[in-house]
Coordinates of C-alpha atoms and ligand atoms in Angstrom, one line a residue:
M1 CA 39.7 55.1 48.0
E2 CA 40.9 52.2 45.9
N3 CA 43.6 50.3 47.7
T4 CA 46.0 49.9 44.7
H5 CA 49.7 50.2 45.4
L6 CA 50.8 53.7 44.5
S7 CA 54.3 54.4 43.2
G8 CA 54.6 57.7 45.0
A9 CA 53.7 58.9 48.4
S10 CA 50.9 56.9 50.1
P11 CA 47.7 58.4 51.4
S12 CA 48.9 58.1 55.0
E13 CA 52.2 59.8 54.0
I14 CA 50.4 62.6 52.2
Q15 CA 48.0 63.0 55.2
A16 CA 50.9 63.2 57.6
H17 CA 51.8 66.5 56.0
Y18 CA 48.5 68.0 54.6
D19 CA 46.2 66.9 57.3
V20 CA 48.0 68.7 60.2
S21 CA 44.9 70.9 60.2
N22 CA 43.2 73.2 57.8
D23 CA 43.3 76.0 60.4
F24 CA 47.1 75.6 60.6
Y25 CA 47.5 76.2 56.9
Q26 CA 45.1 79.1 57.1
L27 CA 47.5 80.8 59.5
W28 CA 50.3 81.2 56.9
L29 CA 49.2 80.5 53.3
D30 CA 47.2 83.1 51.3
P31 CA 43.4 83.3 51.9
Q32 CA 42.7 80.8 49.0
L33 CA 45.0 78.2 50.7
I34 CA 47.3 77.8 47.6
Y35 CA 50.3 75.7 48.5
S36 CA 52.7 76.0 45.6
A37 CA 54.9 78.7 44.1
A38 CA 53.1 82.0 43.2
L39 CA 53.9 83.9 40.0
W40 CA 55.2 87.4 39.9
N41 CA 55.2 89.2 36.5
E42 CA 58.3 91.2 35.9
T43 CA 56.1 94.3 35.6
E44 CA 54.6 93.8 39.1
P45 CA 57.3 92.8 41.5
E46 CA 55.4 94.4 44.3
A47 CA 52.2 92.3 43.9
S48 CA 51.0 90.7 47.1
L49 CA 51.2 86.9 47.7
E50 CA 47.5 86.7 47.1
Q51 CA 47.7 88.5 43.8
A52 CA 50.7 86.5 42.7
Q53 CA 48.9 83.3 43.5
Y54 CA 46.0 84.4 41.5
Q55 CA 48.4 85.2 38.6
K56 CA 49.7 81.7 38.8
L57 CA 46.3 80.1 38.6
A58 CA 45.5 82.4 35.6
Y59 CA 48.7 81.4 33.9
H60 CA 48.0 77.7 34.1
L61 CA 44.4 78.2 33.0
Q62 CA 45.7 80.1 29.9
Q63 CA 48.4 77.5 29.2
A64 CA 45.8 74.7 29.4
Q65 CA 43.4 76.6 27.2
A66 CA 40.8 76.3 29.8
Q67 CA 38.8 79.2 28.2
K68 CA 37.5 76.8 25.6
A69 CA 37.6 73.6 27.7
E70 CA 34.6 71.5 28.7
Y71 CA 36.3 68.7 30.7
V72 CA 39.2 69.6 33.0
L73 CA 41.1 67.6 35.6
D74 CA 43.2 69.1 38.4
I75 CA 45.7 66.4 39.7
G76 CA 46.6 67.3 43.3
C77 CA 43.9 69.9 43.7
G78 CA 44.8 71.0 47.3
W79 CA 42.0 73.0 49.0
G80 CA 40.3 73.7 45.6
A81 CA 41.4 77.2 44.6
L82 CA 42.1 76.3 41.0
L83 CA 38.9 74.2 40.6
S84 CA 36.8 77.2 41.6
E85 CA 38.6 79.2 38.8
V86 CA 38.0 76.4 36.3
L87 CA 34.3 76.6 37.1
K88 CA 34.2 80.2 35.9
Q89 CA 35.4 79.2 32.4
P90 CA 32.6 79.8 29.9
N91 CA 32.3 76.3 28.4
I92 CA 33.0 74.2 31.4
Q93 CA 30.9 71.0 31.8
Q94 CA 32.9 69.1 34.4
A95 CA 35.8 70.0 36.7
V96 CA 37.3 67.2 38.8
G97 CA 40.1 67.5 41.4
L98 CA 42.1 64.6 42.8
T99 CA 43.8 64.7 46.2
L100 CA 45.0 62.2 48.8
S101 CA 44.1 64.5 51.7
Q102 CA 40.9 63.9 53.5
A103 CA 41.2 67.3 55.2
Q104 CA 41.4 69.1 51.8
K105 CA 38.4 67.2 50.4
D106 CA 36.4 68.0 53.6
Y107 CA 37.4 71.7 53.4
F108 CA 36.3 72.0 49.7
E109 CA 33.0 70.3 50.4
A110 CA 32.2 72.5 53.3
Q111 CA 32.5 75.6 51.2
P112 CA 29.6 75.8 48.6
N113 CA 31.1 79.1 47.2
L114 CA 34.1 77.1 46.0
Q115 CA 32.1 74.4 44.4
S116 CA 30.0 76.3 41.9
T117 CA 29.8 79.9 40.6
P118 CA 26.7 81.9 39.9
Q119 CA 27.6 82.0 36.2
A120 CA 28.0 78.2 36.2
Q121 CA 24.8 77.7 38.1
E122 CA 22.9 79.9 35.6
Q123 CA 24.4 78.0 32.7
A124 CA 24.1 74.4 33.6
E125 CA 24.4 73.7 37.3
V126 CA 28.0 72.7 36.8
Q127 CA 29.7 71.6 40.0
A128 CA 33.3 70.7 40.8
E129 CA 34.0 67.3 42.3
V130 CA 36.9 66.5 44.6
R131 CA 37.8 62.9 44.7
L132 CA 40.0 61.2 47.3
E133 CA 41.9 59.3 44.7
S134 CA 45.3 59.0 43.2
W135 CA 45.8 59.7 39.5
E136 CA 46.8 56.1 39.3
N137 CA 43.3 54.9 40.0
Y138 CA 41.3 57.6 38.2
H139 CA 39.4 56.8 35.0
P140 CA 37.7 59.7 33.3
A141 CA 34.4 59.0 31.6
R142 CA 35.2 61.2 28.6
P143 CA 38.3 62.5 26.9
L144 CA 39.7 65.5 28.7
D145 CA 40.4 68.9 27.2
A146 CA 42.9 69.9 29.8
V147 CA 44.8 68.5 32.7
I148 CA 46.5 70.9 35.2
S149 CA 48.8 69.7 38.0
I150 CA 50.5 72.2 40.3
G151 CA 52.8 71.1 43.0
A152 CA 51.8 67.4 43.1
F153 CA 54.4 65.8 40.8
E154 CA 56.9 66.1 43.7
H155 CA 54.9 63.2 45.3
F156 CA 54.9 60.8 42.4
A157 CA 58.2 59.0 43.1
R158 CA 59.5 57.6 46.4
P159 CA 63.0 58.0 48.0
G160 CA 65.1 54.9 47.4
M161 CA 63.6 54.1 44.0
S162 CA 66.2 52.9 41.5
P163 CA 66.6 55.2 38.4
S164 CA 64.6 52.8 36.3
E165 CA 61.8 52.5 38.9
K166 CA 61.6 56.3 39.1
Q167 CA 61.6 56.6 35.4
A168 CA 58.8 54.0 35.2
A169 CA 56.7 56.0 37.7
Y170 CA 57.0 59.2 35.7
T171 CA 56.4 57.5 32.4
A172 CA 53.2 55.9 33.8
F173 CA 52.0 59.4 34.7
F174 CA 52.6 61.0 31.2
Q175 CA 51.3 57.9 29.4
R176 CA 48.1 58.1 31.5
V177 CA 47.6 61.8 30.9
C178 CA 48.2 61.3 27.2
E179 CA 45.5 58.5 27.1
W180 CA 43.1 60.8 28.9
L181 CA 43.5 63.9 26.7
R182 CA 41.7 64.5 23.5
P183 CA 43.9 65.2 20.5
E184 CA 45.5 68.7 21.0
G185 CA 44.4 68.6 24.6
R186 CA 46.8 70.4 27.0
L187 CA 48.7 69.5 30.2
S188 CA 49.9 72.4 32.3
L189 CA 52.4 71.1 34.9
Q190 CA 54.2 72.8 37.7
T191 CA 56.8 71.0 39.8
I192 CA 60.0 71.5 41.8
G193 CA 63.0 69.7 40.5
Y194 CA 66.6 69.3 41.5
G195 CA 69.0 71.8 39.9
P196 CA 72.5 71.0 38.7
I197 CA 73.9 69.7 42.0
S198 CA 76.3 67.0 43.1
E199 CA 75.0 63.6 44.1
A200 CA 76.1 64.3 47.7
M201 CA 74.0 67.5 47.7
K202 CA 71.0 65.7 46.2
V203 CA 71.2 63.1 49.0
K204 CA 71.2 65.9 51.6
L205 CA 68.3 67.8 50.0
S206 CA 66.4 64.5 49.6
G207 CA 66.8 63.8 53.3
L208 CA 65.5 67.3 54.2
N209 CA 62.6 66.9 51.9
Q210 CA 61.6 63.5 53.4
A211 CA 61.6 65.0 56.9
V212 CA 58.7 67.2 55.8
F213 CA 57.2 65.3 52.9
P214 CA 57.5 61.6 53.8
G215 CA 57.6 59.1 50.9
S216 CA 58.3 61.9 48.3
E217 CA 61.3 62.4 46.0
L218 CA 61.9 65.2 43.5
P219 CA 62.6 64.8 39.8
T220 CA 65.4 66.2 37.7
L221 CA 64.4 68.0 34.5
L222 CA 65.9 65.2 32.4
E223 CA 63.9 62.5 34.2
L224 CA 60.7 64.5 33.7
L225 CA 61.4 65.3 30.0
A226 CA 62.5 61.7 29.2
A227 CA 59.3 60.4 30.6
A228 CA 57.1 62.9 28.8
D229 CA 58.8 62.8 25.5
P230 CA 57.2 59.6 24.0
F231 CA 53.7 60.9 24.8
L232 CA 53.4 64.7 24.7
E233 CA 54.8 67.6 22.8
L234 CA 56.5 70.2 24.9
L235 CA 55.2 73.7 24.0
Q236 CA 56.8 75.9 26.7
M237 CA 59.0 75.6 29.7
R238 CA 60.0 78.1 32.4
N239 CA 62.2 77.9 35.5
D240 CA 60.7 80.4 38.0
R241 CA 62.9 79.4 41.0
H242 CA 63.0 83.0 42.2
D243 CA 59.2 83.0 42.4
Y244 CA 59.3 80.0 44.8
A245 CA 62.1 81.7 46.9
K246 CA 59.8 84.7 47.3
T247 CA 56.8 82.6 48.0
C248 CA 58.7 80.7 50.8
Q249 CA 59.9 84.0 52.2
L250 CA 56.3 85.4 52.4
W251 CA 54.9 82.1 53.8
R252 CA 57.6 82.2 56.5
K253 CA 56.8 85.8 57.3
N254 CA 53.2 84.8 57.9
L255 CA 54.3 81.7 59.9
R256 CA 56.5 83.9 62.2
A257 CA 53.7 86.4 62.7
A258 CA 51.5 83.4 63.9
K259 CA 54.3 81.8 66.0
A260 CA 52.6 82.2 69.4
T261 CA 49.3 80.8 68.1
I262 CA 51.0 77.9 66.4
E263 CA 53.1 77.0 69.4
A264 CA 50.1 77.2 71.7
Q265 CA 47.9 75.1 69.5
Y266 CA 50.3 72.7 67.7
G267 CA 53.4 72.7 69.9
P268 CA 56.9 74.3 69.4
A269 CA 58.2 71.3 67.4
L270 CA 55.7 71.8 64.6
Y271 CA 56.5 75.6 64.4
K272 CA 60.3 74.8 64.4
R273 CA 59.9 72.2 61.6
Y274 CA 58.0 74.4 59.3
N275 CA 60.1 77.4 60.0
E276 CA 63.3 75.5 59.1
Y277 CA 61.7 73.8 56.1
L278 CA 60.6 77.2 54.6
M279 CA 64.0 78.7 55.4
A280 CA 65.9 75.8 53.7
S281 CA 63.6 75.8 50.7
E282 CA 64.0 79.5 50.2
M283 CA 67.7 79.1 50.3
G284 CA 67.6 76.1 47.9
F285 CA 65.7 78.1 45.3
R286 CA 67.9 81.2 45.7
L287 CA 71.1 79.2 45.2
G288 CA 69.7 77.2 42.3
H289 CA 69.9 73.9 44.1
L290 CA 66.1 73.7 43.5
H291 CA 64.3 74.7 40.4
L292 CA 60.6 75.5 39.8
Y293 CA 59.4 74.2 36.4
R294 CA 56.3 75.3 34.7
L295 CA 55.8 73.2 31.6
T296 CA 53.1 73.2 28.9
F297 CA 52.5 70.0 26.9
Q298 CA 50.1 69.2 24.1
K299 CA 48.9 65.8 22.9
G300 CA 49.6 65.3 19.2
K301 CA 46.7 65.3 16.7
G302 CA 47.3 61.8 15.6
L303 CA 47.4 60.1 19.0
P304 CA 44.3 58.2 20.0
S305 CA 42.5 58.9 23.3
Ligands
SAM401 C1 51.6 70.9 47.5 S1 49.9 70.4 47.3 C2 49.4 71.4 46.0 C3 47.9 71.7 46.0 C4 47.5 72.7 44.9 N1 47.7 72.2 43.5 C5 48.1 74.0 45.1 O1 48.8 74.5 44.2 O2 47.7 74.7 46.1 C6 50.0 68.8 46.6 C7 48.7 68.1 46.3 O3 49.0 66.8 45.6 C8 48.1 65.8 46.1 N2 48.7 64.5 45.7 C9 49.8 64.0 46.1 N3 50.0 62.7 45.5 C10 48.9 62.5 44.8 C11 48.4 61.5 43.9 N4 49.1 60.4 43.8 N5 47.2 61.6 43.3 C12 46.5 62.7 43.4 N6 46.9 63.8 44.2 C13 48.0 63.7 44.9 C14 48.0 66.1 47.6 O4 46.9 65.5 48.2 C15 47.9 67.7 47.5 O5 46.5 68.0 47.3

């Protein structure tokens, strides 16, 4: 990995959270190891976590117009669930995922069924590539048709940044994505943000967040939109905070069911930390202190790539 200074969480801070162990996350996430808010359609409130996670991936693929895309980038690809869906798109030529977690990259590379699909193999031997690299160091070889980033923007600014430093970090992200996209290319972005809360509550939530996600600070909607506005057109925006509350509730149910195993293998302190973090997060989303934004952007026709 290039050793450039990153404006958000560092690789070691990311690995402190995501590299606990792949087996640990398998004990309480869904089978595809998707670690972000799922999506429940109003018509199917009883959908399982696994179904709702799949619906979330399908939503982002649709918003990014992945159906007609050839070159797609997943920023913060986790264990690779979205990448394997990208590979199933009919015109795909290249799917790249970026992560700062060595354990996630190793997991993806150990599972050939995630890296290519039978359809893709028949067509053109298309394979997905996971790179241990920050978006700040990535340079695509060609203009991209679509960028999708789910649950990673939460790591792109650090606690203690001044408002202008934070704004500069977010601006750099949107500027870079705009440079990478072809005209009319899409960005489908999902991130947690602070709701309308007092500064004192924000400090409290930021402290709780740092205890679990070191080196990471959440955006407000205004910070995010101000940074994106000079570069990308906003096409659609939703706040699905109740979906994240429900996701946290179901993750915590799984965590509690695996309590004995987790305590035996990883110690009671780790179980306690994750139990409390999922409980506090669920409460934060239910009360509206935390929001869950899903935003669709498009690059204008006239902007050069
Ligand atoms: C909460 S996980 C979400 C993973 C996946 N998108 C999902 O929904 O399951 C956050 C991901 O962002 C990645 N990440 C954090 N900072 C990053 C950066 N600067 N560049 C690329 N990836 C980053 C982490 O390594 C991790 O894969």
